[in-house]
């Protein structure tokens, strides 16, 4: 069966039901002439007359009545599906699938997932954490989250929050026993806690700025972990220095369990961006999430 044979079926069924091209066109929101051409094209492709037309009435031929019995259920399902979509077009509903780096767990998801799901009870939230780049379209995600400067060029980005300040952290006890570094060269004499990427197991270098020059330092660490929160916890336990985003360590910094060192050399990163493939027809569930995060940014550490 040729694909274009489906063209005109919905038009034919609607005309057959209401027995009027004018009424059918009004219900479908199209011009009567366009509706007539669609039915005529269907008849030509099928090679039979489906409707008898006069200036005063429209009726089914025998072949048309037989054809209607077979195609009406499919047409009605198409209308029902369209009605269901229109009903939810402006209402956030369905499953919102997000691919996020682990940094987003404490900064974004933990503080907001409860309030967001309370605000939008028809949205189901599916969050997969992965620090590697993910092809969100190929893997069925609605959106992903990455640092702005790492955003793929063919994606639309929605900025969430402000720049991410980096810090080097140590516990007061550790610094009392090992000294406080004041120069980057001092790091060679300190125990460092390293973050490694899950898939590649590569250690993430610590990034600094000295006289507007970017410098990378890859720690020779005894302790290597694959989540930044664990790096921070280890630093608070006095196991060494950690390099992290300041927002992740805010509670421990506020309590005095951790202090910042080497502050003049620690740069800030571009803000987090939620990215998605198309600006056109953004699903209401995704638009609701973006707006909700922005409205609550003052309560987040981003």
mmCIF file with all atom_site columns, N, CA and C in Angstrom, residues 83-132:
data_model
loop_
_atom_site.group_PDB
_atom_site.id
_atom_site.type_symbol
_atom_site.label_atom_id
_atom_site.label_alt_id
_atom_site.label_comp_id
_atom_site.label_asym_id
_atom_site.label_entity_id
_atom_site.label_seq_id
_atom_site.pdbx_PDB_ins_code
_atom_site.Cartn_x
_atom_site.Cartn_y
_atom_site.Cartn_z
_atom_site.occupancy
_atom_site.B_iso_or_equiv
_atom_site.pdbx_formal_charge
_atom_site.auth_seq_id
_atom_site.auth_comp_id
_atom_site.auth_asym_id
_atom_site.auth_atom_id
_atom_site.pdbx_PDB_model_num
ATOM 1   N N  . UNK A 1 83  ? -7.006 14.757 20.135 1.00 0.00 ? 83  UNK A N  1
ATOM 2   C CA . UNK A 1 83  ? -7.701 15.438 21.228 1.00 0.00 ? 83  UNK A CA 1
ATOM 3   C C  . UNK A 1 83  ? -6.929 15.297 22.537 1.00 0.00 ? 83  UNK A C  1
ATOM 4   N N  . UNK A 1 84  ? -6.367 14.096 22.765 1.00 0.00 ? 84  UNK A N  1
ATOM 5   C CA . UNK A 1 84  ? -5.598 13.872 23.992 1.00 0.00 ? 84  UNK A CA 1
ATOM 6   C C  . UNK A 1 84  ? -4.355 14.750 24.019 1.00 0.00 ? 84  UNK A C  1
ATOM 7   N N  . UNK A 1 85  ? -3.709 14.889 22.868 1.00 0.00 ? 85  UNK A N  1
ATOM 8   C CA . UNK A 1 85  ? -2.525 15.744 22.811 1.00 0.00 ? 85  UNK A CA 1
ATOM 9   C C  . UNK A 1 85  ? -2.888 17.206 23.035 1.00 0.00 ? 85  UNK A C  1
ATOM 10  N N  . UNK A 1 86  ? -3.980 17.645 22.411 1.00 0.00 ? 86  UNK A N  1
ATOM 11  C CA . UNK A 1 86  ? -4.398 19.033 22.590 1.00 0.00 ? 86  UNK A CA 1
ATOM 12  C C  . UNK A 1 86  ? -4.763 19.323 24.037 1.00 0.00 ? 86  UNK A C  1
ATOM 13  N N  . UNK A 1 87  ? -5.341 18.313 24.694 1.00 0.00 ? 87  UNK A N  1
ATOM 14  C CA . UNK A 1 87  ? -5.749 18.486 26.089 1.00 0.00 ? 87  UNK A CA 1
ATOM 15  C C  . UNK A 1 87  ? -4.558 18.727 26.997 1.00 0.00 ? 87  UNK A C  1
ATOM 16  N N  . UNK A 1 88  ? -3.412 18.076 26.675 1.00 0.00 ? 88  UNK A N  1
ATOM 17  C CA . UNK A 1 88  ? -2.220 18.211 27.524 1.00 0.00 ? 88  UNK A CA 1
ATOM 18  C C  . UNK A 1 88  ? -1.203 19.203 26.963 1.00 0.00 ? 88  UNK A C  1
ATOM 19  N N  . UNK A 1 89  ? -1.568 19.835 25.823 1.00 0.00 ? 89  UNK A N  1
ATOM 20  C CA . UNK A 1 89  ? -0.607 20.719 25.164 1.00 0.00 ? 89  UNK A CA 1
ATOM 21  C C  . UNK A 1 89  ? -0.144 21.847 26.068 1.00 0.00 ? 89  UNK A C  1
ATOM 22  N N  . UNK A 1 90  ? -1.058 22.406 26.843 1.00 0.00 ? 90  UNK A N  1
ATOM 23  C CA . UNK A 1 90  ? -0.732 23.530 27.710 1.00 0.00 ? 90  UNK A CA 1
ATOM 24  C C  . UNK A 1 90  ? -0.651 23.135 29.175 1.00 0.00 ? 90  UNK A C  1
ATOM 25  N N  . UNK A 1 91  ? -0.673 21.821 29.464 1.00 0.00 ? 91  UNK A N  1
ATOM 26  C CA . UNK A 1 91  ? -0.618 21.364 30.848 1.00 0.00 ? 91  UNK A CA 1
ATOM 27  C C  . UNK A 1 91  ? 0.555  20.412 31.023 1.00 0.00 ? 91  UNK A C  1
ATOM 28  N N  . UNK A 1 92  ? 1.487  20.728 31.923 1.00 0.00 ? 92  UNK A N  1
ATOM 29  C CA . UNK A 1 92  ? 2.628  19.826 32.128 1.00 0.00 ? 92  UNK A CA 1
ATOM 30  C C  . UNK A 1 92  ? 2.164  18.446 32.572 1.00 0.00 ? 92  UNK A C  1
ATOM 31  N N  . UNK A 1 93  ? 2.529  17.425 31.815 1.00 0.00 ? 93  UNK A N  1
ATOM 32  C CA . UNK A 1 93  ? 2.131  16.056 32.144 1.00 0.00 ? 93  UNK A CA 1
ATOM 33  C C  . UNK A 1 93  ? 3.091  15.099 31.455 1.00 0.00 ? 93  UNK A C  1
ATOM 34  N N  . UNK A 1 94  ? 3.111  13.853 31.918 1.00 0.00 ? 94  UNK A N  1
ATOM 35  C CA . UNK A 1 94  ? 3.965  12.828 31.325 1.00 0.00 ? 94  UNK A CA 1
ATOM 36  C C  . UNK A 1 94  ? 5.290  12.704 32.058 1.00 0.00 ? 94  UNK A C  1
ATOM 37  N N  . UNK A 1 95  ? 6.190  11.914 31.491 1.00 0.00 ? 95  UNK A N  1
ATOM 38  C CA . UNK A 1 95  ? 7.489  11.650 32.111 1.00 0.00 ? 95  UNK A CA 1
ATOM 39  C C  . UNK A 1 95  ? 8.545  12.610 31.566 1.00 0.00 ? 95  UNK A C  1
ATOM 40  N N  . UNK A 1 96  ? 9.191  13.350 32.475 1.00 0.00 ? 96  UNK A N  1
ATOM 41  C CA . UNK A 1 96  ? 10.289 14.246 32.115 1.00 0.00 ? 96  UNK A CA 1
ATOM 42  C C  . UNK A 1 96  ? 11.592 13.504 32.363 1.00 0.00 ? 96  UNK A C  1
ATOM 43  N N  . UNK A 1 97  ? 12.302 13.187 31.297 1.00 0.00 ? 97  UNK A N  1
ATOM 44  C CA . UNK A 1 97  ? 13.543 12.408 31.388 1.00 0.00 ? 97  UNK A CA 1
ATOM 45  C C  . UNK A 1 97  ? 14.750 13.339 31.267 1.00 0.00 ? 97  UNK A C  1
ATOM 46  N N  . UNK A 1 98  ? 15.585 13.338 32.307 1.00 0.00 ? 98  UNK A N  1
ATOM 47  C CA . UNK A 1 98  ? 16.728 14.250 32.357 1.00 0.00 ? 98  UNK A CA 1
ATOM 48  C C  . UNK A 1 98  ? 18.029 13.468 32.499 1.00 0.00 ? 98  UNK A C  1
ATOM 49  N N  . UNK A 1 99  ? 19.055 13.893 31.768 1.00 0.00 ? 99  UNK A N  1
ATOM 50  C CA . UNK A 1 99  ? 20.410 13.369 31.925 1.00 0.00 ? 99  UNK A CA 1
ATOM 51  C C  . UNK A 1 99  ? 21.247 14.456 32.578 1.00 0.00 ? 99  UNK A C  1
ATOM 52  N N  . UNK A 1 100 ? 21.752 14.174 33.790 1.00 0.00 ? 100 UNK A N  1
ATOM 53  C CA . UNK A 1 100 ? 22.421 15.205 34.569 1.00 0.00 ? 100 UNK A CA 1
ATOM 54  C C  . UNK A 1 100 ? 23.772 14.719 35.073 1.00 0.00 ? 100 UNK A C  1
ATOM 55  N N  . UNK A 1 101 ? 24.745 15.629 35.213 1.00 0.00 ? 101 UNK A N  1
ATOM 56  C CA . UNK A 1 101 ? 25.992 15.263 35.882 1.00 0.00 ? 101 UNK A CA 1
ATOM 57  C C  . UNK A 1 101 ? 25.756 15.150 37.380 1.00 0.00 ? 101 UNK A C  1
ATOM 58  N N  . UNK A 1 102 ? 26.645 14.440 38.049 1.00 0.00 ? 102 UNK A N  1
ATOM 59  C CA . UNK A 1 102 ? 26.462 14.219 39.487 1.00 0.00 ? 102 UNK A CA 1
ATOM 60  C C  . UNK A 1 102 ? 26.436 15.506 40.290 1.00 0.00 ? 102 UNK A C  1
ATOM 61  N N  . UNK A 1 103 ? 27.080 16.533 39.791 1.00 0.00 ? 103 UNK A N  1
ATOM 62  C CA . UNK A 1 103 ? 27.094 17.808 40.519 1.00 0.00 ? 103 UNK A CA 1
ATOM 63  C C  . UNK A 1 103 ? 25.685 18.367 40.696 1.00 0.00 ? 103 UNK A C  1
ATOM 64  N N  . UNK A 1 104 ? 24.774 17.976 39.790 1.00 0.00 ? 104 UNK A N  1
ATOM 65  C CA . UNK A 1 104 ? 23.410 18.497 39.852 1.00 0.00 ? 104 UNK A CA 1
ATOM 66  C C  . UNK A 1 104 ? 22.593 17.862 40.967 1.00 0.00 ? 104 UNK A C  1
ATOM 67  N N  . UNK A 1 105 ? 23.045 16.720 41.501 1.00 0.00 ? 105 UNK A N  1
ATOM 68  C CA . UNK A 1 105 ? 22.262 16.054 42.547 1.00 0.00 ? 105 UNK A CA 1
ATOM 69  C C  . UNK A 1 105 ? 22.102 16.942 43.778 1.00 0.00 ? 105 UNK A C  1
ATOM 70  N N  . UNK A 1 106 ? 23.183 17.377 44.416 1.00 0.00 ? 106 UNK A N  1
ATOM 71  C CA . UNK A 1 106 ? 23.010 18.235 45.601 1.00 0.00 ? 106 UNK A CA 1
ATOM 72  C C  . UNK A 1 106 ? 22.645 19.681 45.272 1.00 0.00 ? 106 UNK A C  1
ATOM 73  N N  . UNK A 1 107 ? 23.081 20.178 44.111 1.00 0.00 ? 107 UNK A N  1
ATOM 74  C CA . UNK A 1 107 ? 22.845 21.580 43.778 1.00 0.00 ? 107 UNK A CA 1
ATOM 75  C C  . UNK A 1 107 ? 21.432 21.841 43.296 1.00 0.00 ? 107 UNK A C  1
ATOM 76  N N  . UNK A 1 108 ? 20.850 20.875 42.616 1.00 0.00 ? 108 UNK A N  1
ATOM 77  C CA . UNK A 1 108 ? 19.600 21.126 41.905 1.00 0.00 ? 108 UNK A CA 1
ATOM 78  C C  . UNK A 1 108 ? 18.491 20.143 42.259 1.00 0.00 ? 108 UNK A C  1
ATOM 79  N N  . UNK A 1 109 ? 18.763 18.852 42.086 1.00 0.00 ? 109 UNK A N  1
ATOM 80  C CA . UNK A 1 109 ? 17.700 17.858 42.190 1.00 0.00 ? 109 UNK A CA 1
ATOM 81  C C  . UNK A 1 109 ? 17.252 17.642 43.635 1.00 0.00 ? 109 UNK A C  1
ATOM 82  N N  . UNK A 1 110 ? 18.187 17.460 44.553 1.00 0.00 ? 110 UNK A N  1
ATOM 83  C CA . UNK A 1 110 ? 17.802 17.204 45.952 1.00 0.00 ? 110 UNK A CA 1
ATOM 84  C C  . UNK A 1 110 ? 16.936 18.319 46.536 1.00 0.00 ? 110 UNK A C  1
ATOM 85  N N  . UNK A 1 111 ? 17.289 19.599 46.343 1.00 0.00 ? 111 UNK A N  1
ATOM 86  C CA . UNK A 1 111 ? 16.433 20.638 46.940 1.00 0.00 ? 111 UNK A CA 1
ATOM 87  C C  . UNK A 1 111 ? 15.130 20.887 46.192 1.00 0.00 ? 111 UNK A C  1
ATOM 88  N N  . UNK A 1 112 ? 15.055 20.524 44.895 1.00 0.00 ? 112 UNK A N  1
ATOM 89  C CA . UNK A 1 112 ? 13.891 20.915 44.106 1.00 0.00 ? 112 UNK A CA 1
ATOM 90  C C  . UNK A 1 112 ? 12.944 19.786 43.724 1.00 0.00 ? 112 UNK A C  1
ATOM 91  N N  . UNK A 1 113 ? 13.404 18.525 43.786 1.00 0.00 ? 113 UNK A N  1
ATOM 92  C CA . UNK A 1 113 ? 12.556 17.469 43.224 1.00 0.00 ? 113 UNK A CA 1
ATOM 93  C C  . UNK A 1 113 ? 11.228 17.355 43.969 1.00 0.00 ? 113 UNK A C  1
ATOM 94  N N  . UNK A 1 114 ? 11.250 17.498 45.296 1.00 0.00 ? 114 UNK A N  1
ATOM 95  C CA . UNK A 1 114 ? 10.003 17.415 46.052 1.00 0.00 ? 114 UNK A CA 1
ATOM 96  C C  . UNK A 1 114 ? 9.060  18.557 45.736 1.00 0.00 ? 114 UNK A C  1
ATOM 97  N N  . UNK A 1 115 ? 9.502  19.811 45.855 1.00 0.00 ? 115 UNK A N  1
ATOM 98  C CA . UNK A 1 115 ? 8.619  20.936 45.523 1.00 0.00 ? 115 UNK A CA 1
ATOM 99  C C  . UNK A 1 115 ? 8.134  20.912 44.076 1.00 0.00 ? 115 UNK A C  1
ATOM 100 N N  . UNK A 1 116 ? 9.001  20.512 43.137 1.00 0.00 ? 116 UNK A N  1
ATOM 101 C CA . UNK A 1 116 ? 8.574  20.467 41.730 1.00 0.00 ? 116 UNK A CA 1
ATOM 102 C C  . UNK A 1 116 ? 7.479  19.431 41.519 1.00 0.00 ? 116 UNK A C  1
ATOM 103 N N  . UNK A 1 117 ? 7.648  18.248 42.098 1.00 0.00 ? 117 UNK A N  1
ATOM 104 C CA . UNK A 1 117 ? 6.651  17.196 41.912 1.00 0.00 ? 117 UNK A CA 1
ATOM 105 C C  . UNK A 1 117 ? 5.349  17.531 42.639 1.00 0.00 ? 117 UNK A C  1
ATOM 106 N N  . UNK A 1 118 ? 5.437  18.281 43.732 1.00 0.00 ? 118 UNK A N  1
ATOM 107 C CA . UNK A 1 118 ? 4.224  18.750 44.388 1.00 0.00 ? 118 UNK A CA 1
ATOM 108 C C  . UNK A 1 118 ? 3.495  19.775 43.523 1.00 0.00 ? 118 UNK A C  1
ATOM 109 N N  . UNK A 1 119 ? 4.270  20.634 42.862 1.00 0.00 ? 119 UNK A N  1
ATOM 110 C CA . UNK A 1 119 ? 3.674  21.682 42.034 1.00 0.00 ? 119 UNK A CA 1
ATOM 111 C C  . UNK A 1 119 ? 3.064  21.121 40.750 1.00 0.00 ? 119 UNK A C  1
ATOM 112 N N  . UNK A 1 120 ? 3.630  20.023 40.239 1.00 0.00 ? 120 UNK A N  1
ATOM 113 C CA . UNK A 1 120 ? 3.158  19.437 38.976 1.00 0.00 ? 120 UNK A CA 1
ATOM 114 C C  . UNK A 1 120 ? 2.896  17.952 39.177 1.00 0.00 ? 120 UNK A C  1
ATOM 115 N N  . UNK A 1 121 ? 1.767  17.620 39.778 1.00 0.00 ? 121 UNK A N  1
ATOM 116 C CA . UNK A 1 121 ? 1.487  16.219 40.122 1.00 0.00 ? 121 UNK A CA 1
ATOM 117 C C  . UNK A 1 121 ? 1.316  15.294 38.935 1.00 0.00 ? 121 UNK A C  1
ATOM 118 N N  . UNK A 1 122 ? 1.111  15.844 37.725 1.00 0.00 ? 122 UNK A N  1
ATOM 119 C CA . UNK A 1 122 ? 0.941  14.997 36.551 1.00 0.00 ? 122 UNK A CA 1
ATOM 120 C C  . UNK A 1 122 ? 2.261  14.710 35.835 1.00 0.00 ? 122 UNK A C  1
ATOM 121 N N  . UNK A 1 123 ? 3.353  15.240 36.358 1.00 0.00 ? 123 UNK A N  1
ATOM 122 C CA . UNK A 1 123 ? 4.674  15.002 35.765 1.00 0.00 ? 123 UNK A CA 1
ATOM 123 C C  . UNK A 1 123 ? 5.422  13.952 36.573 1.00 0.00 ? 123 UNK A C  1
ATOM 124 N N  . UNK A 1 124 ? 5.929  12.949 35.866 1.00 0.00 ? 124 UNK A N  1
ATOM 125 C CA . UNK A 1 124 ? 6.815  11.963 36.486 1.00 0.00 ? 124 UNK A CA 1
ATOM 126 C C  . UNK A 1 124 ? 8.248  12.347 36.139 1.00 0.00 ? 124 UNK A C  1
ATOM 127 N N  . UNK A 1 125 ? 9.127  12.305 37.134 1.00 0.00 ? 125 UNK A N  1
ATOM 128 C CA . UNK A 1 125 ? 10.505 12.742 36.950 1.00 0.00 ? 125 UNK A CA 1
ATOM 129 C C  . UNK A 1 125 ? 11.424 11.529 36.895 1.00 0.00 ? 125 UNK A C  1
ATOM 130 N N  . UNK A 1 126 ? 12.166 11.403 35.792 1.00 0.00 ? 126 UNK A N  1
ATOM 131 C CA . UNK A 1 126 ? 13.141 10.317 35.625 1.00 0.00 ? 126 UNK A CA 1
ATOM 132 C C  . UNK A 1 126 ? 14.510 10.950 35.427 1.00 0.00 ? 126 UNK A C  1
ATOM 133 N N  . UNK A 1 127 ? 15.396 10.782 36.409 1.00 0.00 ? 127 UNK A N  1
ATOM 134 C CA . UNK A 1 127 ? 16.703 11.446 36.393 1.00 0.00 ? 127 UNK A CA 1
ATOM 135 C C  . UNK A 1 127 ? 17.807 10.393 36.357 1.00 0.00 ? 127 UNK A C  1
ATOM 136 N N  . UNK A 1 128 ? 18.674 10.486 35.355 1.00 0.00 ? 128 UNK A N  1
ATOM 137 C CA . UNK A 1 128 ? 19.830 9.593  35.223 1.00 0.00 ? 128 UNK A CA 1
ATOM 138 C C  . UNK A 1 128 ? 21.091 10.447 35.331 1.00 0.00 ? 128 UNK A C  1
ATOM 139 N N  . UNK A 1 129 ? 21.967 10.096 36.277 1.00 0.00 ? 129 UNK A N  1
ATOM 140 C CA . UNK A 1 129 ? 23.189 10.869 36.480 1.00 0.00 ? 129 UNK A CA 1
ATOM 141 C C  . UNK A 1 129 ? 24.342 10.243 35.707 1.00 0.00 ? 129 UNK A C  1
ATOM 142 N N  . UNK A 1 130 ? 25.048 11.087 34.954 1.00 0.00 ? 130 UNK A N  1
ATOM 143 C CA . UNK A 1 130 ? 26.165 10.632 34.128 1.00 0.00 ? 130 UNK A CA 1
ATOM 144 C C  . UNK A 1 130 ? 27.041 11.838 33.847 1.00 0.00 ? 130 UNK A C  1
ATOM 145 N N  . UNK A 1 131 ? 28.310 11.779 34.249 1.00 0.00 ? 131 UNK A N  1
ATOM 146 C CA . UNK A 1 131 ? 29.212 12.914 34.030 1.00 0.00 ? 131 UNK A CA 1
ATOM 147 C C  . UNK A 1 131 ? 29.765 12.974 32.613 1.00 0.00 ? 131 UNK A C  1
ATOM 148 N N  . UNK A 1 132 ? 29.477 11.980 31.798 1.00 0.00 ? 132 UNK A N  1
ATOM 149 C CA . UNK A 1 132 ? 29.950 11.988 30.422 1.00 0.00 ? 132 UNK A CA 1
ATOM 150 C C  . UNK A 1 132 ? 28.927 12.662 29.512 1.00 0.00 ? 132 UNK A C  1
#
